[in-house]
Amino acid sequence: MPIADLLRGVRELDEHAEQFKKAEQYAEGTRPEAFASARMRRAMAANDVSFKINLARVPVKVFASRLEVASITVPGNEPATAAIEALWERNELDVELPNAIRKACSFGDAYLAVWPGDEPGTADIWVRTPLTTVVLYAEDNPRRKVCAVFRMRHGKAVRVNLLYADRTEKWITLAGKDGGEEGDWVPYQGEDEDGGQEAWPLPHPDGVDEVPVYHLRTDRPHGRPVHMDAWGAQDLVTKLITSHAASVDYQSGPQRYALAEAAVDSDDDAGIDFGADDAQAEAADSNAEKISKLKAGPDQLWYMEGVKTVGQFDPPDPSLFTDPISLYVRLMAVTTDVPLHHFDPSGDQPSGESRRVANEGLNKAVGALKVAFASPLKRAMAQALKIMGLGEVSVDVRWVPNETPDGLEAWQTVGEKIDAGVPTRQALLEAGYTTEQVDEWLTESEDEDLMRRILALKELGAATQSLGTAVGFGVVSVDQVQRAVAALLGEEPQAVQVPAAPVIEAAPPGPEVLADAMP
């Protein structure tokens, strides 16, 4: 029943609202600091101390940067591919699509809603977050969508749209109702294009024959934020950095004290600086422990009558705060599949094969998300093309490779694979190049083995300096080098103009040599 779906959708939105709010706060760096001590919380709030370094956002950035769509096409259907380009321009998908993927990484869930545009033959695509939207699935088939639920504010009331495969039902709460019960809701009818009352339920326009909301999710039935395992470590890092920053003031202005000759009566406040902030805090919290009348703070002086001696309290060692941070950052890397060098780009950075090995777990996790996100992307684009009048089409989504060969070491690895017998095509695909790139390169050559020769030539080029030295010592001739290169490329050797070696004239013989040469 629709009202049952409405209540189920509202309940799911409410149940997960706090989790999604936390996910957003950790992704944006707005999560408030957690304090174990009520007194410390008051002190920090009074001083407006905030020195947040948001490392929990790193997994979101790293995953989203690797989930870049390279192309969306309809193979063998040029009109449909051209329509996707128009759809891309109309909906600014070069901005909106990365935004949807980033939100899916942040929340674990994000949605693409597809609907006919204002002009005939156009379609609109909107990005929605799980803060306002949820897709309900059948209990007996978790892959079949029942409907999508959109919740929004309408003045002091709450409105909910239920999008089914064939219709949209709009509901609104009665005055003073929170929407938790069936009797809190009544149908909502807006105005149609002619200014009259729209139909209820509202039939879907032509081309929309399924629930037009597509679920990007990192897991099923609902996703999990990619940075969720970093939340605990982020809280500890925030606490350490904030506490360290607060203690810096004590480095430049140490807290001092003066010892009295005789004890001062606790009821006698004469000569003692009793802070107004402490008095207010004590009055506000009747259960608070007794607060010292000696005001703590940088550059403060503790004075008691009959001073015997003075001194200062040593500020805490900074390493007590900074050393544990490294541990918690390493724990972030371990729990989120994001290598440590992404959290600390200033440290020792792996390169070449070692970097590829370090990123192996990350690349596998990203690969799994590419598979998960590709299906809803294909269906959303196919639905948009159907709305645009292109009929049923099969959409292909291609992703930018996670990594491609970078540097001599990476290319040497590709060359070694080919030398070991791995086909050139396979070696290039494993290196991270797309199928289109590899096909284009190999199609341009009548002989696929040309790629192997080119890669081998790179290694030969790296040895140019050694070959030059060998030629200089006469170990090998210029002609021999020329013929070796030509054989590598499968071409006839070309004549090479080699500069003539400089002629060094011998000094004229001396008198002794001339005398020996005489008969």
PDB file of C-alpha atoms in Angstrom, residues 47-309:
ATOM      1  CA  ASN A  47      38.150  30.242  24.447  1.00  0.00           C
ATOM      2  CA  ASP A  48      36.749  29.307  21.031  1.00  0.00           C
ATOM      3  CA  VAL A  49      39.720  26.995  20.463  1.00  0.00           C
ATOM      4  CA  SER A  50      39.558  25.105  17.154  1.00  0.00           C
ATOM      5  CA  PHE A  51      42.566  23.768  15.310  1.00  0.00           C
ATOM      6  CA  LYS A  52      41.059  21.008  13.188  1.00  0.00           C
ATOM      7  CA  ILE A  53      43.150  19.075  10.692  1.00  0.00           C
ATOM      8  CA  ASN A  54      40.689  16.927   8.754  1.00  0.00           C
ATOM      9  CA  LEU A  55      42.429  13.738   7.631  1.00  0.00           C
ATOM     10  CA  ALA A  56      39.212  11.701   7.467  1.00  0.00           C
ATOM     11  CA  ARG A  57      38.436  13.454   4.192  1.00  0.00           C
ATOM     12  CA  VAL A  58      41.498  11.913   2.514  1.00  0.00           C
ATOM     13  CA  PRO A  59      39.862   8.531   1.727  1.00  0.00           C
ATOM     14  CA  VAL A  60      36.901  10.316   0.122  1.00  0.00           C
ATOM     15  CA  LYS A  61      39.204  12.419  -2.060  1.00  0.00           C
ATOM     16  CA  VAL A  62      41.416   9.476  -3.021  1.00  0.00           C
ATOM     17  CA  PHE A  63      38.535   7.160  -3.937  1.00  0.00           C
ATOM     18  CA  ALA A  64      36.580   9.851  -5.797  1.00  0.00           C
ATOM     19  CA  SER A  65      39.644  10.933  -7.796  1.00  0.00           C
ATOM     20  CA  ARG A  66      40.066   7.358  -9.063  1.00  0.00           C
ATOM     21  CA  LEU A  67      36.382   6.977  -9.948  1.00  0.00           C
ATOM     22  CA  GLU A  68      36.574   9.200 -13.015  1.00  0.00           C
ATOM     23  CA  VAL A  69      34.328   8.377 -15.961  1.00  0.00           C
ATOM     24  CA  ALA A  70      36.296   8.312 -19.225  1.00  0.00           C
ATOM     25  CA  SER A  71      33.353   7.939 -21.615  1.00  0.00           C
ATOM     26  CA  ILE A  72      29.676   6.995 -21.852  1.00  0.00           C
ATOM     27  CA  THR A  73      28.674   5.773 -25.302  1.00  0.00           C
ATOM     28  CA  VAL A  74      26.222   3.561 -27.165  1.00  0.00           C
ATOM     29  CA  PRO A  75      28.448   1.309 -29.303  1.00  0.00           C
ATOM     30  CA  GLY A  76      27.363   1.160 -32.920  1.00  0.00           C
ATOM     31  CA  ASN A  77      24.718   3.851 -32.463  1.00  0.00           C
ATOM     32  CA  GLU A  78      26.088   7.266 -33.401  1.00  0.00           C
ATOM     33  CA  PRO A  79      22.764   9.182 -32.933  1.00  0.00           C
ATOM     34  CA  ALA A  80      22.453   7.832 -29.374  1.00  0.00           C
ATOM     35  CA  THR A  81      26.096   8.673 -28.599  1.00  0.00           C
ATOM     36  CA  ALA A  82      25.527  12.190 -29.942  1.00  0.00           C
ATOM     37  CA  ALA A  83      22.409  12.445 -27.744  1.00  0.00           C
ATOM     38  CA  ILE A  84      24.532  11.550 -24.704  1.00  0.00           C
ATOM     39  CA  GLU A  85      26.851  14.435 -25.566  1.00  0.00           C
ATOM     40  CA  ALA A  86      23.846  16.794 -25.663  1.00  0.00           C
ATOM     41  CA  LEU A  87      22.579  15.341 -22.388  1.00  0.00           C
ATOM     42  CA  TRP A  88      26.033  15.847 -20.892  1.00  0.00           C
ATOM     43  CA  GLU A  89      26.079  19.517 -21.883  1.00  0.00           C
ATOM     44  CA  ARG A  90      22.519  20.233 -20.755  1.00  0.00           C
ATOM     45  CA  ASN A  91      23.005  18.750 -17.281  1.00  0.00           C
ATOM     46  CA  GLU A  92      26.634  19.850 -16.767  1.00  0.00           C
ATOM     47  CA  LEU A  93      27.580  16.255 -16.041  1.00  0.00           C
ATOM     48  CA  ASP A  94      31.273  17.076 -16.111  1.00  0.00           C
ATOM     49  CA  VAL A  95      30.518  18.707 -12.725  1.00  0.00           C
ATOM     50  CA  GLU A  96      27.408  16.872 -11.513  1.00  0.00           C
ATOM     51  CA  LEU A  97      28.614  13.327 -12.129  1.00  0.00           C
ATOM     52  CA  PRO A  98      31.865  13.682 -10.115  1.00  0.00           C
ATOM     53  CA  ASN A  99      29.731  15.369  -7.437  1.00  0.00           C
ATOM     54  CA  ALA A 100      27.394  12.361  -7.328  1.00  0.00           C
ATOM     55  CA  ILE A 101      30.335   9.954  -7.070  1.00  0.00           C
ATOM     56  CA  ARG A 102      31.954  12.031  -4.326  1.00  0.00           C
ATOM     57  CA  LYS A 103      28.701  12.051  -2.342  1.00  0.00           C
ATOM     58  CA  ALA A 104      28.356   8.299  -2.798  1.00  0.00           C
ATOM     59  CA  CYS A 105      31.831   7.918  -1.315  1.00  0.00           C
ATOM     60  CA  SER A 106      31.029  10.329   1.541  1.00  0.00           C
ATOM     61  CA  PHE A 107      27.613   8.922   2.502  1.00  0.00           C
ATOM     62  CA  GLY A 108      27.859   5.435   1.058  1.00  0.00           C
ATOM     63  CA  ASP A 109      24.726   6.263  -0.975  1.00  0.00           C
ATOM     64  CA  ALA A 110      23.783   8.829  -3.603  1.00  0.00           C
ATOM     65  CA  TYR A 111      21.034   8.985  -6.214  1.00  0.00           C
ATOM     66  CA  LEU A 112      20.569  10.128  -9.804  1.00  0.00           C
ATOM     67  CA  ALA A 113      17.001  11.179 -10.597  1.00  0.00           C
ATOM     68  CA  VAL A 114      16.032  11.279 -14.310  1.00  0.00           C
ATOM     69  CA  TRP A 115      12.980  13.187 -15.595  1.00  0.00           C
ATOM     70  CA  PRO A 116      11.795  14.786 -18.862  1.00  0.00           C
ATOM     71  CA  GLY A 117      13.069  18.311 -19.450  1.00  0.00           C
ATOM     72  CA  ASP A 118      10.992  21.389 -20.110  1.00  0.00           C
ATOM     73  CA  GLU A 119      11.690  21.222 -23.848  1.00  0.00           C
ATOM     74  CA  PRO A 120      10.503  18.239 -25.926  1.00  0.00           C
ATOM     75  CA  GLY A 121      13.164  15.618 -26.527  1.00  0.00           C
ATOM     76  CA  THR A 122      15.279  16.618 -23.507  1.00  0.00           C
ATOM     77  CA  ALA A 123      15.951  15.006 -20.141  1.00  0.00           C
ATOM     78  CA  ASP A 124      17.135  16.337 -16.797  1.00  0.00           C
ATOM     79  CA  ILE A 125      19.376  14.537 -14.317  1.00  0.00           C
ATOM     80  CA  TRP A 126      19.601  15.605 -10.664  1.00  0.00           C
ATOM     81  CA  VAL A 127      21.886  14.445  -7.890  1.00  0.00           C
ATOM     82  CA  ARG A 128      20.181  13.620  -4.592  1.00  0.00           C
ATOM     83  CA  THR A 129      21.671  12.667  -1.232  1.00  0.00           C
ATOM     84  CA  PRO A 130      20.419  10.110   1.312  1.00  0.00           C
ATOM     85  CA  LEU A 131      19.591  12.995   3.658  1.00  0.00           C
ATOM     86  CA  THR A 132      16.381  13.551   1.666  1.00  0.00           C
ATOM     87  CA  THR A 133      16.028  10.505  -0.602  1.00  0.00           C
ATOM     88  CA  VAL A 134      15.775   6.738  -0.224  1.00  0.00           C
ATOM     89  CA  VAL A 135      14.937   3.913  -2.628  1.00  0.00           C
ATOM     90  CA  LEU A 136      12.799   1.099  -1.219  1.00  0.00           C
ATOM     91  CA  TYR A 137      13.461  -2.438  -2.445  1.00  0.00           C
ATOM     92  CA  ALA A 138      11.167  -5.455  -2.419  1.00  0.00           C
ATOM     93  CA  GLU A 139      11.653  -7.677   0.605  1.00  0.00           C
ATOM     94  CA  ASP A 140      11.507 -10.824  -1.549  1.00  0.00           C
ATOM     95  CA  ASN A 141      13.858  -9.395  -4.215  1.00  0.00           C
ATOM     96  CA  PRO A 142      16.432  -6.865  -2.912  1.00  0.00           C
ATOM     97  CA  ARG A 143      17.334  -5.841  -6.479  1.00  0.00           C
ATOM     98  CA  ARG A 144      13.795  -4.830  -7.478  1.00  0.00           C
ATOM     99  CA  LYS A 145      12.870  -1.226  -6.736  1.00  0.00           C
ATOM    100  CA  VAL A 146       9.433  -0.634  -5.222  1.00  0.00           C
ATOM    101  CA  CYS A 147       9.547   3.155  -5.231  1.00  0.00           C
ATOM    102  CA  ALA A 148      11.709   6.156  -4.456  1.00  0.00           C
ATOM    103  CA  VAL A 149      10.899   8.482  -1.559  1.00  0.00           C
ATOM    104  CA  PHE A 150      11.681  12.218  -1.688  1.00  0.00           C
ATOM    105  CA  ARG A 151      11.164  14.203   1.535  1.00  0.00           C
ATOM    106  CA  MET A 152      11.186  18.004   1.663  1.00  0.00           C
ATOM    107  CA  ARG A 153      10.008  20.901   3.824  1.00  0.00           C
ATOM    108  CA  HIS A 154       6.840  22.757   2.820  1.00  0.00           C
ATOM    109  CA  GLY A 155       6.551  25.704   5.179  1.00  0.00           C
ATOM    110  CA  LYS A 156       5.858  24.209   8.589  1.00  0.00           C
ATOM    111  CA  ALA A 157       4.654  20.966   7.033  1.00  0.00           C
ATOM    112  CA  VAL A 158       6.558  18.046   5.502  1.00  0.00           C
ATOM    113  CA  ARG A 159       5.996  16.854   1.949  1.00  0.00           C
ATOM    114  CA  VAL A 160       6.865  13.438   0.533  1.00  0.00           C
ATOM    115  CA  ASN A 161       6.795  12.328  -3.104  1.00  0.00           C
ATOM    116  CA  LEU A 162       6.561   8.616  -3.862  1.00  0.00           C
ATOM    117  CA  LEU A 163       7.860   7.770  -7.342  1.00  0.00           C
ATOM    118  CA  TYR A 164       6.634   4.406  -8.641  1.00  0.00           C
ATOM    119  CA  ALA A 165       7.261   2.886 -12.063  1.00  0.00           C
ATOM    120  CA  ASP A 166       4.040   4.327 -13.519  1.00  0.00           C
ATOM    121  CA  ARG A 167       2.988   7.230 -11.264  1.00  0.00           C
ATOM    122  CA  THR A 168       3.962   9.780  -8.632  1.00  0.00           C
ATOM    123  CA  GLU A 169       2.022  10.204  -5.409  1.00  0.00           C
ATOM    124  CA  LYS A 170       2.452  13.430  -3.427  1.00  0.00           C
ATOM    125  CA  TRP A 171       1.667  13.564   0.300  1.00  0.00           C
ATOM    126  CA  ILE A 172       1.796  16.278   2.972  1.00  0.00           C
ATOM    127  CA  THR A 173       1.460  16.285   6.766  1.00  0.00           C
ATOM    128  CA  LEU A 174      -1.486  17.846   8.536  1.00  0.00           C
ATOM    129  CA  ALA A 175      -0.891  20.935  10.681  1.00  0.00           C
ATOM    130  CA  GLY A 176       0.924  20.086  13.878  1.00  0.00           C
ATOM    131  CA  LYS A 177       1.717  16.501  12.837  1.00  0.00           C
ATOM    132  CA  ASP A 178       5.222  15.081  12.568  1.00  0.00           C
ATOM    133  CA  GLY A 179       4.415  12.369  10.017  1.00  0.00           C
ATOM    134  CA  GLY A 180       5.082   9.384  12.243  1.00  0.00           C
ATOM    135  CA  GLU A 181       1.564   7.957  11.960  1.00  0.00           C
ATOM    136  CA  GLU A 182      -0.682   7.039   9.057  1.00  0.00           C
ATOM    137  CA  GLY A 183      -3.278   9.629  10.051  1.00  0.00           C
ATOM    138  CA  ASP A 184      -0.680  12.419   9.851  1.00  0.00           C
ATOM    139  CA  TRP A 185      -0.716  12.365   6.028  1.00  0.00           C
ATOM    140  CA  VAL A 186      -3.118  13.535   3.340  1.00  0.00           C
ATOM    141  CA  PRO A 187      -2.709  13.664  -0.472  1.00  0.00           C
ATOM    142  CA  TYR A 188      -1.142  16.828  -1.836  1.00  0.00           C
ATOM    143  CA  GLN A 189      -2.249  18.326  -5.151  1.00  0.00           C
ATOM    144  CA  GLY A 190      -0.278  21.142  -6.716  1.00  0.00           C
ATOM    145  CA  GLU A 191      -1.117  23.277  -9.722  1.00  0.00           C
ATOM    146  CA  ASP A 192      -0.892  21.949 -13.268  1.00  0.00           C
ATOM    147  CA  GLU A 193       0.406  23.886 -16.290  1.00  0.00           C
ATOM    148  CA  ASP A 194      -3.003  25.522 -16.839  1.00  0.00           C
ATOM    149  CA  GLY A 195      -3.278  26.768 -13.270  1.00  0.00           C
ATOM    150  CA  GLY A 196      -5.748  24.110 -12.217  1.00  0.00           C
ATOM    151  CA  GLN A 197      -5.312  21.287  -9.740  1.00  0.00           C
ATOM    152  CA  GLU A 198      -3.021  18.515 -10.928  1.00  0.00           C
ATOM    153  CA  ALA A 199      -4.137  14.920 -11.004  1.00  0.00           C
ATOM    154  CA  TRP A 200      -3.620  12.617  -8.038  1.00  0.00           C
ATOM    155  CA  PRO A 201      -1.861  10.314  -8.399  1.00  0.00           C
ATOM    156  CA  LEU A 202       0.145  11.931 -11.165  1.00  0.00           C
ATOM    157  CA  PRO A 203       0.741   9.588 -14.154  1.00  0.00           C
ATOM    158  CA  HIS A 204       4.272   9.463 -15.499  1.00  0.00           C
ATOM    159  CA  PRO A 205       5.000  11.149 -18.840  1.00  0.00           C
ATOM    160  CA  ASP A 206       5.929   9.164 -21.947  1.00  0.00           C
ATOM    161  CA  GLY A 207       9.276   7.428 -21.749  1.00  0.00           C
ATOM    162  CA  VAL A 208       9.211   6.938 -17.968  1.00  0.00           C
ATOM    163  CA  ASP A 209       8.198   3.331 -17.357  1.00  0.00           C
ATOM    164  CA  GLU A 210      10.325   2.483 -14.296  1.00  0.00           C
ATOM    165  CA  VAL A 211      11.258   4.053 -10.997  1.00  0.00           C
ATOM    166  CA  PRO A 212      13.409   6.897 -12.425  1.00  0.00           C
ATOM    167  CA  VAL A 213      15.856   7.066  -9.510  1.00  0.00           C
ATOM    168  CA  TYR A 214      19.190   5.242  -9.691  1.00  0.00           C
ATOM    169  CA  HIS A 215      21.128   4.229  -6.624  1.00  0.00           C
ATOM    170  CA  LEU A 216      24.901   4.708  -6.432  1.00  0.00           C
ATOM    171  CA  ARG A 217      25.963   2.668  -3.396  1.00  0.00           C
ATOM    172  CA  THR A 218      29.200   1.282  -2.049  1.00  0.00           C
ATOM    173  CA  ASP A 219      27.475  -1.795  -0.615  1.00  0.00           C
ATOM    174  CA  ARG A 220      24.086  -3.506  -0.639  1.00  0.00           C
ATOM    175  CA  PRO A 221      21.320  -3.021   0.326  1.00  0.00           C
ATOM    176  CA  HIS A 222      22.679   0.351   1.418  1.00  0.00           C
ATOM    177  CA  GLY A 223      26.203   1.719   1.249  1.00  0.00           C
ATOM    178  CA  ARG A 224      28.901   2.459   3.761  1.00  0.00           C
ATOM    179  CA  PRO A 225      31.044   5.647   3.741  1.00  0.00           C
ATOM    180  CA  VAL A 226      34.545   4.927   2.438  1.00  0.00           C
ATOM    181  CA  HIS A 227      36.029   6.987   5.292  1.00  0.00           C
ATOM    182  CA  MET A 228      33.930   5.482   8.085  1.00  0.00           C
ATOM    183  CA  ASP A 229      36.815   3.504   9.580  1.00  0.00           C
ATOM    184  CA  ALA A 230      38.813   6.733   9.921  1.00  0.00           C
ATOM    185  CA  TRP A 231      36.323   8.444  12.220  1.00  0.00           C
ATOM    186  CA  GLY A 232      37.737   7.155  15.507  1.00  0.00           C
ATOM    187  CA  ALA A 233      41.322   7.987  14.568  1.00  0.00           C
ATOM    188  CA  GLN A 234      40.188  11.434  13.367  1.00  0.00           C
ATOM    189  CA  ASP A 235      38.632  12.170  16.766  1.00  0.00           C
ATOM    190  CA  LEU A 236      41.913  11.326  18.475  1.00  0.00           C
ATOM    191  CA  VAL A 237      43.961  13.375  16.003  1.00  0.00           C
ATOM    192  CA  THR A 238      41.635  16.350  16.491  1.00  0.00           C
ATOM    193  CA  LYS A 239      41.938  16.060  20.269  1.00  0.00           C
ATOM    194  CA  LEU A 240      45.742  15.836  20.181  1.00  0.00           C
ATOM    195  CA  ILE A 241      46.150  18.764  17.803  1.00  0.00           C
ATOM    196  CA  THR A 242      43.675  20.953  19.705  1.00  0.00           C
ATOM    197  CA  SER A 243      45.259  20.107  23.060  1.00  0.00           C
ATOM    198  CA  HIS A 244      48.727  20.768  21.682  1.00  0.00           C
ATOM    199  CA  ALA A 245      47.648  24.100  20.212  1.00  0.00           C
ATOM    200  CA  ALA A 246      46.116  25.106  23.546  1.00  0.00           C
ATOM    201  CA  SER A 247      49.356  24.222  25.345  1.00  0.00           C
ATOM    202  CA  VAL A 248      51.473  26.337  22.993  1.00  0.00           C
ATOM    203  CA  ASP A 249      50.409  29.447  24.899  1.00  0.00           C
ATOM    204  CA  TYR A 250      52.032  27.988  27.996  1.00  0.00           C
ATOM    205  CA  GLN A 251      55.326  27.644  26.111  1.00  0.00           C
ATOM    206  CA  SER A 252      55.611  31.412  25.609  1.00  0.00           C
ATOM    207  CA  GLY A 253      53.906  32.424  28.857  1.00  0.00           C
ATOM    208  CA  PRO A 254      54.452  29.744  31.521  1.00  0.00           C
ATOM    209  CA  GLN A 255      52.035  29.589  34.436  1.00  0.00           C
ATOM    210  CA  ARG A 256      53.740  30.759  37.650  1.00  0.00           C
ATOM    211  CA  TYR A 257      53.099  30.230  41.319  1.00  0.00           C
ATOM    212  CA  ALA A 258      54.061  31.671  44.710  1.00  0.00           C
ATOM    213  CA  LEU A 259      54.158  29.560  47.888  1.00  0.00           C
ATOM    214  CA  ALA A 260      52.875  31.096  51.135  1.00  0.00           C
ATOM    215  CA  GLU A 261      54.627  30.866  54.479  1.00  0.00           C
ATOM    216  CA  ALA A 262      51.389  29.808  56.138  1.00  0.00           C
ATOM    217  CA  ALA A 263      48.242  28.222  54.718  1.00  0.00           C
ATOM    218  CA  VAL A 264      45.440  30.564  53.728  1.00  0.00           C
ATOM    219  CA  ASP A 265      41.960  29.963  55.114  1.00  0.00           C
ATOM    220  CA  SER A 266      39.845  28.451  52.342  1.00  0.00           C
ATOM    221  CA  ASP A 267      36.979  30.822  53.230  1.00  0.00           C
ATOM    222  CA  ASP A 268      39.202  33.877  52.874  1.00  0.00           C
ATOM    223  CA  ASP A 269      39.377  35.055  49.286  1.00  0.00           C
ATOM    224  CA  ALA A 270      41.547  38.072  50.024  1.00  0.00           C
ATOM    225  CA  GLY A 271      44.453  38.422  47.665  1.00  0.00           C
ATOM    226  CA  ILE A 272      43.346  35.529  45.461  1.00  0.00           C
ATOM    227  CA  ASP A 273      42.285  36.030  41.844  1.00  0.00           C
ATOM    228  CA  PHE A 274      38.965  34.216  41.524  1.00  0.00           C
ATOM    229  CA  GLY A 275      38.118  34.049  37.780  1.00  0.00           C
ATOM    230  CA  ALA A 276      34.635  35.146  36.709  1.00  0.00           C
ATOM    231  CA  ASP A 277      34.522  32.370  34.135  1.00  0.00           C
ATOM    232  CA  ASP A 278      35.112  29.750  36.811  1.00  0.00           C
ATOM    233  CA  ALA A 279      32.423  31.268  39.053  1.00  0.00           C
ATOM    234  CA  GLN A 280      29.902  31.203  36.227  1.00  0.00           C
ATOM    235  CA  ALA A 281      30.764  27.618  35.367  1.00  0.00           C
ATOM    236  CA  GLU A 282      30.377  26.566  39.017  1.00  0.00           C
ATOM    237  CA  ALA A 283      27.023  28.286  39.321  1.00  0.00           C
ATOM    238  CA  ALA A 284      25.812  26.722  36.073  1.00  0.00           C
ATOM    239  CA  ASP A 285      26.739  23.200  37.089  1.00  0.00           C
ATOM    240  CA  SER A 286      25.564  22.388  40.622  1.00  0.00           C
ATOM    241  CA  ASN A 287      27.053  18.907  40.395  1.00  0.00           C
ATOM    242  CA  ALA A 288      30.478  20.090  39.288  1.00  0.00           C
ATOM    243  CA  GLU A 289      33.397  19.322  41.527  1.00  0.00           C
ATOM    244  CA  LYS A 290      34.769  22.171  43.572  1.00  0.00           C
ATOM    245  CA  ILE A 291      36.664  24.542  41.287  1.00  0.00           C
ATOM    246  CA  SER A 292      40.003  25.918  42.423  1.00  0.00           C
ATOM    247  CA  LYS A 293      40.061  29.606  43.258  1.00  0.00           C
ATOM    248  CA  LEU A 294      43.442  29.875  41.579  1.00  0.00           C
ATOM    249  CA  LYS A 295      42.858  30.940  38.014  1.00  0.00           C
ATOM    250  CA  ALA A 296      44.739  28.806  35.498  1.00  0.00           C
ATOM    251  CA  GLY A 297      46.056  30.328  32.323  1.00  0.00           C
ATOM    252  CA  PRO A 298      49.165  31.415  30.452  1.00  0.00           C
ATOM    253  CA  ASP A 299      51.065  34.245  32.160  1.00  0.00           C
ATOM    254  CA  GLN A 300      48.876  33.990  35.282  1.00  0.00           C
ATOM    255  CA  LEU A 301      50.396  34.475  38.759  1.00  0.00           C
ATOM    256  CA  TRP A 302      49.227  32.427  41.702  1.00  0.00           C
ATOM    257  CA  TYR A 303      49.595  34.739  44.714  1.00  0.00           C
ATOM    258  CA  MET A 304      49.137  33.779  48.365  1.00  0.00           C
ATOM    259  CA  GLU A 305      49.824  35.934  51.407  1.00  0.00           C
ATOM    260  CA  GLY A 306      53.109  35.352  53.126  1.00  0.00           C
ATOM    261  CA  VAL A 307      54.918  34.277  49.980  1.00  0.00           C
ATOM    262  CA  LYS A 308      57.803  31.944  50.726  1.00  0.00           C
ATOM    263  CA  THR A 309      59.022  31.132  47.207  1.00  0.00           C
TER     264      THR A 309
END
